[in-house]
Coordinates of C-alpha atoms in Angstrom, one line a residue:
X1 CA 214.8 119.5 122.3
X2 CA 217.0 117.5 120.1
X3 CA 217.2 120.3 117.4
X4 CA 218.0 123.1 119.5
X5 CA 221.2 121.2 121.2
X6 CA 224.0 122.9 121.2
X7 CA 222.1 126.1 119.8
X8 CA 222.2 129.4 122.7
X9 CA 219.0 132.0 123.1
X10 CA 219.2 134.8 124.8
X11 CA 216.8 134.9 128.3
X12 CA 214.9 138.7 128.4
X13 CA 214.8 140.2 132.2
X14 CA 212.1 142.0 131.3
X15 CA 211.9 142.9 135.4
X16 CA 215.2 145.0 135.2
X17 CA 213.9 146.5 131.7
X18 CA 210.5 147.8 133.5
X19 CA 212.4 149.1 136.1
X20 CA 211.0 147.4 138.9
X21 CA 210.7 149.1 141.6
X22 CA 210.9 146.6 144.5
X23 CA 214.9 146.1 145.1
X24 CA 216.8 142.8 146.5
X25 CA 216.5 142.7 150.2
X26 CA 217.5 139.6 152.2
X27 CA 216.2 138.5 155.4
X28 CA 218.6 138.9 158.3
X29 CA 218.0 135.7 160.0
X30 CA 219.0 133.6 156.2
X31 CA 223.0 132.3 157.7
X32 CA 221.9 130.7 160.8
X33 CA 218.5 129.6 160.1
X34 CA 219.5 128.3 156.5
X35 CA 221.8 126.2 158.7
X36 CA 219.0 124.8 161.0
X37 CA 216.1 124.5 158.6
X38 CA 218.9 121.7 155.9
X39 CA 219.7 120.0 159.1
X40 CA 216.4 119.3 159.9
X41 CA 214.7 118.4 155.9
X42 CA 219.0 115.8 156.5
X43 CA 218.0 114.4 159.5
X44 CA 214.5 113.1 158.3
X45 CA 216.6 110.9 155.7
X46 CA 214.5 111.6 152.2
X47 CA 217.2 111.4 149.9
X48 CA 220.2 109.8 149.4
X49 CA 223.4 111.3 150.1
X50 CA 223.9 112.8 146.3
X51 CA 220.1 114.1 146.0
X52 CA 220.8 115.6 149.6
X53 CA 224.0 117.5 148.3
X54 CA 221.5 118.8 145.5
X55 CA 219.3 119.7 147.7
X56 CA 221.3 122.1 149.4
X57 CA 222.1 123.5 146.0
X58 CA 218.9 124.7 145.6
X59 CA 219.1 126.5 149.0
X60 CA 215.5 127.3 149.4
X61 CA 216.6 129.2 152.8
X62 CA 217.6 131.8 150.2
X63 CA 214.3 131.6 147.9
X64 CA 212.7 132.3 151.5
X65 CA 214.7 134.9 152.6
X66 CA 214.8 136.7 149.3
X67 CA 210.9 136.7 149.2
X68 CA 210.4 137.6 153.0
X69 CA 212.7 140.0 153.6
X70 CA 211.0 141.4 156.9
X71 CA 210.1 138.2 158.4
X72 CA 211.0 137.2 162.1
X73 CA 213.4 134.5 162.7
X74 CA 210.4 131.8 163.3
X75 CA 208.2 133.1 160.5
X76 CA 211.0 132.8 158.4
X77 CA 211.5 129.6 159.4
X78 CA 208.4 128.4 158.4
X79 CA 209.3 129.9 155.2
X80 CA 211.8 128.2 154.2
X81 CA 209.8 124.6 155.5
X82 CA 207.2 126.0 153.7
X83 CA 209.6 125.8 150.2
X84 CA 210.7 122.3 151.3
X85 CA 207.6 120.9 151.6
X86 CA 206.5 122.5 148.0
X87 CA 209.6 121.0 146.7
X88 CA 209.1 117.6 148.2
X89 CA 205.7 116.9 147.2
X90 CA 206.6 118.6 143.3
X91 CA 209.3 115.8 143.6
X92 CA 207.0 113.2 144.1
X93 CA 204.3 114.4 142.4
X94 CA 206.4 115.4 139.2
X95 CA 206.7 111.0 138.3
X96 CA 203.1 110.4 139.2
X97 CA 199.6 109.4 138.1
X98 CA 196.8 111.5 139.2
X99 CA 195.7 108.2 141.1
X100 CA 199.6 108.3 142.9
X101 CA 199.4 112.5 143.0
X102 CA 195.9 112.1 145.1
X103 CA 197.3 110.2 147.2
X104 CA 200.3 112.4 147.8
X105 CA 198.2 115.6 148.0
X106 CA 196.1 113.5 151.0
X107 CA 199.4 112.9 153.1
X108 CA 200.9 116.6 152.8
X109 CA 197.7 118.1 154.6
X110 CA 196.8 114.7 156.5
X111 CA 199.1 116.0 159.9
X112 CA 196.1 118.7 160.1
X113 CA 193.6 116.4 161.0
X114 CA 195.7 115.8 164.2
X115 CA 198.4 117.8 164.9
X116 CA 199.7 116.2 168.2
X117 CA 199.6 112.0 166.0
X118 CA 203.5 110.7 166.4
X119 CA 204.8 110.2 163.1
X120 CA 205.2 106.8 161.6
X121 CA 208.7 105.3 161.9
X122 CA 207.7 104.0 158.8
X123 CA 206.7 107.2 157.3
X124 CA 206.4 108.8 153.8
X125 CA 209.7 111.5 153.8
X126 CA 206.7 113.8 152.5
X127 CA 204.2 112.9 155.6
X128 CA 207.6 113.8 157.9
X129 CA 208.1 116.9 156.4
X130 CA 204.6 117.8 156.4
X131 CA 203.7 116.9 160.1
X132 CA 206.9 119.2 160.8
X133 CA 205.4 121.8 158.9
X134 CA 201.7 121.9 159.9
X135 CA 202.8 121.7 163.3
X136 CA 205.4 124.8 163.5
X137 CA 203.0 126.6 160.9
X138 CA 199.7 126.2 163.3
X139 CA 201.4 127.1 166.1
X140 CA 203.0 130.6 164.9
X141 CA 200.7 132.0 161.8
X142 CA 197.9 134.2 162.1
X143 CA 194.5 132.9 161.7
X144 CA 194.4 134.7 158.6
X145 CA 197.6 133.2 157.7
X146 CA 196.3 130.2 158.4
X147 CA 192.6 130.3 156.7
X148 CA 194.3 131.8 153.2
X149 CA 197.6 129.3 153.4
X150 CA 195.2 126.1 154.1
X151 CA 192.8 127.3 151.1
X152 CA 195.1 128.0 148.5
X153 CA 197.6 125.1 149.5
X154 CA 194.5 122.9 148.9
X155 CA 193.3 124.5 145.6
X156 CA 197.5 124.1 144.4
X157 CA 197.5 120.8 145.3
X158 CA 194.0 120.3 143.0
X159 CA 196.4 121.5 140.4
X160 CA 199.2 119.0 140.5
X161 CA 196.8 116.4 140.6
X162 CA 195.3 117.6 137.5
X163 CA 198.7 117.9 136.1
X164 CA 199.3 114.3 136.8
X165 CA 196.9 113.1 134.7
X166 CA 197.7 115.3 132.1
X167 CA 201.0 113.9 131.8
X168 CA 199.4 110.5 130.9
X169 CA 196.0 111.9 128.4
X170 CA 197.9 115.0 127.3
X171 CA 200.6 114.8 124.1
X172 CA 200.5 118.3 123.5
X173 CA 200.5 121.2 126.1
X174 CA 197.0 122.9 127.1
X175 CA 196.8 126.1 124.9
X176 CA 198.6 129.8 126.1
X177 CA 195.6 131.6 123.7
X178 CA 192.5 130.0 125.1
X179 CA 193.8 130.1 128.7
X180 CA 193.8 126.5 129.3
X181 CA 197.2 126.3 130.5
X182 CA 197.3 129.4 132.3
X183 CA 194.2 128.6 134.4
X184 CA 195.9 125.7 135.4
X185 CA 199.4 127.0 135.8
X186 CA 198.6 129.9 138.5
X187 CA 197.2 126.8 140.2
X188 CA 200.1 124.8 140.3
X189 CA 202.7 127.7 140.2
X190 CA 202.1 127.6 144.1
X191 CA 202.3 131.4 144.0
X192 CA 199.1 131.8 145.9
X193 CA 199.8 129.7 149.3
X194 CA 203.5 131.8 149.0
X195 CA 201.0 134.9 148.9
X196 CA 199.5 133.8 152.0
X197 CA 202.5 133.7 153.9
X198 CA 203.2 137.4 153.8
X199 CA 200.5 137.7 156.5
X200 CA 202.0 135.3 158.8
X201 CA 201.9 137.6 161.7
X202 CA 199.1 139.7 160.2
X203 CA 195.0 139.8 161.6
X204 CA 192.9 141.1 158.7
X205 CA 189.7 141.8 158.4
X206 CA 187.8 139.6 155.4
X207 CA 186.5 143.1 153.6
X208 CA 190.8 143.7 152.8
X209 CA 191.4 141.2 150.2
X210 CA 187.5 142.3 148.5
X211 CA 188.8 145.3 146.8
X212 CA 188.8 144.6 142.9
X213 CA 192.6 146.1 143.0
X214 CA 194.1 144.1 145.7
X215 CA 192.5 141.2 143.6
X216 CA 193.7 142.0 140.4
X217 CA 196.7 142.7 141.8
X218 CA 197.3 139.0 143.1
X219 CA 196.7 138.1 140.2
X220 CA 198.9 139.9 138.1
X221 CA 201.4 138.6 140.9
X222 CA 200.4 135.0 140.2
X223 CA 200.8 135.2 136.2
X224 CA 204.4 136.9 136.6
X225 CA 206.3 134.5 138.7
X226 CA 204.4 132.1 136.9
X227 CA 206.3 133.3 133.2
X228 CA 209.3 133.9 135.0
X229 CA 209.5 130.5 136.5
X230 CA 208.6 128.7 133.4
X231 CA 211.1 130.9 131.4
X232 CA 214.4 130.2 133.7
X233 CA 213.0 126.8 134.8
X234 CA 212.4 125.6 131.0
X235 CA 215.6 123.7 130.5
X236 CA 215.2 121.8 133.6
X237 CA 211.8 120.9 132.8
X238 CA 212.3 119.9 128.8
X239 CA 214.8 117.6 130.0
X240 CA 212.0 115.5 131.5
X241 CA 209.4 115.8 128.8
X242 CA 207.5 118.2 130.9
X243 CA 204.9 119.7 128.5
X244 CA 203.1 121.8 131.6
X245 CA 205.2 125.2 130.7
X246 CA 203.7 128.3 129.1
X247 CA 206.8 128.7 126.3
X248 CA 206.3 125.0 125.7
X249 CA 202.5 126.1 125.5
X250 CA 203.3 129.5 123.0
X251 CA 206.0 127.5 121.1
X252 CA 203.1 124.9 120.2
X253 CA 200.1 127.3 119.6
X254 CA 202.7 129.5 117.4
X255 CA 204.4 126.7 116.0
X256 CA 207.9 129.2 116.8
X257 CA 211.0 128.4 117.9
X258 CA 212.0 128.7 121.7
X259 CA 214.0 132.0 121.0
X260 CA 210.1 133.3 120.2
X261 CA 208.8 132.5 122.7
X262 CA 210.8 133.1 125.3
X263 CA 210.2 137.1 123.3
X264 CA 206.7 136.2 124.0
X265 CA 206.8 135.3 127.2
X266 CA 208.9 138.8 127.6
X267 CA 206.1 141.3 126.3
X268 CA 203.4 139.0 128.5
X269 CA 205.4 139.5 131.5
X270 CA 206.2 143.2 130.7
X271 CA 202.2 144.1 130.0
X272 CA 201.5 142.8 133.5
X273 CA 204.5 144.1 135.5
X274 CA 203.2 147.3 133.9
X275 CA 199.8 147.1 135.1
X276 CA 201.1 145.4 138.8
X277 CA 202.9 149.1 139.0
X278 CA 200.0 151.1 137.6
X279 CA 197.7 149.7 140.1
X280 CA 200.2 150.3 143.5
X281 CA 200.5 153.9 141.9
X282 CA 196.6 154.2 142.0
X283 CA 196.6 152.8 145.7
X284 CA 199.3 154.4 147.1
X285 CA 197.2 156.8 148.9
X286 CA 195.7 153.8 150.5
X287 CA 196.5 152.7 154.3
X288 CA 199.7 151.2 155.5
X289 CA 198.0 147.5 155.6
X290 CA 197.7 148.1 151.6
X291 CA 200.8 149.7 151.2
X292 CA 202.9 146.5 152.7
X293 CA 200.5 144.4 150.9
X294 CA 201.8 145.6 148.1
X295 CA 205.5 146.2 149.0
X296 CA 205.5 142.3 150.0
X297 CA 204.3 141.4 146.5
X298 CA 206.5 143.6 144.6
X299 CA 209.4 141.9 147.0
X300 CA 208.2 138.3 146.1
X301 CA 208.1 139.0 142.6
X302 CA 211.7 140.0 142.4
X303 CA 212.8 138.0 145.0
X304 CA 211.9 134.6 143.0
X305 CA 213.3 135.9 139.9
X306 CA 216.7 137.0 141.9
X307 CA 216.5 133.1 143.1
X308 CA 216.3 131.7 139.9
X309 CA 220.0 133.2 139.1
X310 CA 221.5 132.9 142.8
X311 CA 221.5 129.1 142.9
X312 CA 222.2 126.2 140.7
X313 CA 218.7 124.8 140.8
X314 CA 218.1 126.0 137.0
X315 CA 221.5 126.6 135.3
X316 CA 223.8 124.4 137.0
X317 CA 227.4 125.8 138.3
X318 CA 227.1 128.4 135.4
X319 CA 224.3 130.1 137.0
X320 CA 226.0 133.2 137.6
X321 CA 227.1 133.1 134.0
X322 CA 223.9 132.9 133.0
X323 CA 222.7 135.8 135.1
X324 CA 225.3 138.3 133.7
X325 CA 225.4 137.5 129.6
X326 CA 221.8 136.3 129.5
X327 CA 222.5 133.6 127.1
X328 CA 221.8 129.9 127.5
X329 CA 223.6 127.1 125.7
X330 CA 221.0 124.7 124.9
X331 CA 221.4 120.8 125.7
X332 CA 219.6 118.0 124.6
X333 CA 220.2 115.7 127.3
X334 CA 217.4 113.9 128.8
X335 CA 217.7 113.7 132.5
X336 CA 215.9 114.1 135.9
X337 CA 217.6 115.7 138.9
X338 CA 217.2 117.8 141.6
X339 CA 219.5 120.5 140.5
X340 CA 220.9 121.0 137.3
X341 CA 224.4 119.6 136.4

């Protein structure tokens, strides 16, 4: 990003321009269980002292509580556990071969195959987290929770594999026009297993998620957070040489500048928040299972994007900066850390 250093573009909310609907909650249980979820992911020693301070930056509690407002104090515990162990195993996974990301994937689901196993004193910080996890998770979620959270963590973690080995046969990003990238991307967007965990404390039967609108509908929700992530996380990413981002995708196929596509990337998102609200208007006579299905998708939406500007994970100390003017100043620097500097 050598030629744009220095330069600033402007970041679109193309969220607050469509009006969305769904407003900022928070989850009441965020102060005291944001206190007990760090000290646990501290006391299992993964990082260093710095990379733990960063950690704490990112405050995942938050991300959690912003996306499950209405959760109770355990199931929003295993929320935010739920965001450590996605951000572990991208931290591993991110400087990885496909062989190395296999491998990886394999430890984060192996507590499953028994739950009561002691943990290695010699154990992988991801295996630690993960046995933690799997064992709070199993024990609270519903066994719809659990069937739809195991699936689609599995099919997510196909995804980062496959992005491993992209990062060593792959010069160029997979194309935004033939849908190469984007295929891939609501895979490892890990939107889906976040999905899951609305229904924590839920029973449904299998005919609810069959209806052609409730599908569509996840979908839509899959592809937004997916262009919002890659449009607030770009900087962070570019700084690594990360090429698995949909503006580094449209930049490429367009041959534009990143100003461009993050306007592309705008009218994408804005066509599908459109739709996301056109279908809830069409089901809102539907039963109140539907109408929190929706609710809760409408809240994770916003309540990633509201993340994205309430912590330093993507713009550093400036973040709130950032949030107000909307403009970025560009850098060059090449770099890999845990939260922006």
């Amino acid at each position: 990003m050598a030629q744009m250093d220095g330069q600033t573009v402007y970041l679109p909310n193309p969220l607050r321009d469509m009006k969305w609907p769904w407003a900022r909650r928070m989850n009441p249980f965020y102060e005291e269980v944001k206190e007990e979820a760090d000290y646990w992911f501290m006391s299992l020693k993964c990082f260093d002292e710095t990379d733990n301070k960063n950690f704490i930056r990112c405050d995942f509690a938050r991300l959690a509580a912003l996306c499950y407002p209405d959760l109770k104090r355990e199931q929003y515990r295993l929320a935010c556990d739920m965001f450590t162990l996605f951000f572990l195993f991208d931290e591993y996974t991110d400087v990885a071969n496909g062989k190395k990301a296999q491998e990886l994937a394999d430890l984060a689901l192996k507590p499953l195959r028994n739950l009561n196993a002691e943990c290695p004193e010699n154990a992988h910080a991801l295996e630690k987290v993960a046995i933690g996890f799997w064992r709070r998770f199993m024990a609270v979620a519903s066994e719809t929770c659990q069937e739809l959270f195991i699936k689609s963590w599995r099919e997510y973690a196909e995804g980062v594999v496959q992005e491993a080995k992209d990062r060593l046969e792959r010069t160029v990003p997979r194309s935004f026009y033939t849908g190469d990238l984007m295929r891939l991307r609501k895979l490892t967007a890990g939107v889906a297993p976040c999905i899951a965990m609305c229904f924590i404390g839920k029973e449904c039967p299998r005919g609810f998620f069959g209806d052609p609108a409730l599908i569509r509908l996840v979908d839509v929700t899959v592809e937004i957070v997916s262009f919002e992530n890659d449009t607030y996380s770009f900087q962070k990413e570019d700084a690594t040489g990360d090429i698995h981002n949909l503006l580094q995708a449209i930049m490429h196929d367009q041959a534009c500048s990143l100003q461009n596509a993050l306007y592309y990337a705008e009218k994408e998102t804005k066509c599908r928040a459109a739709e996301f609200m056109a279908i809830a208007k069409t089901l809102h006579s539907q039963d109140p299972d539907v109408q929190t299905y929706i609710k809760d998708l409408g809240t994770l939406i916003i309540g990633h994007t509201l993340w994205s500007f309430e912590t330093q994970r993507y713009f550093g100390t400036v973040h709130k900066k950032v949030e107000k003017e909307r403009k970025l100043v560009l850098s060059a620097e090449k770099k890999r850390v845990v939260c922006w500097e």
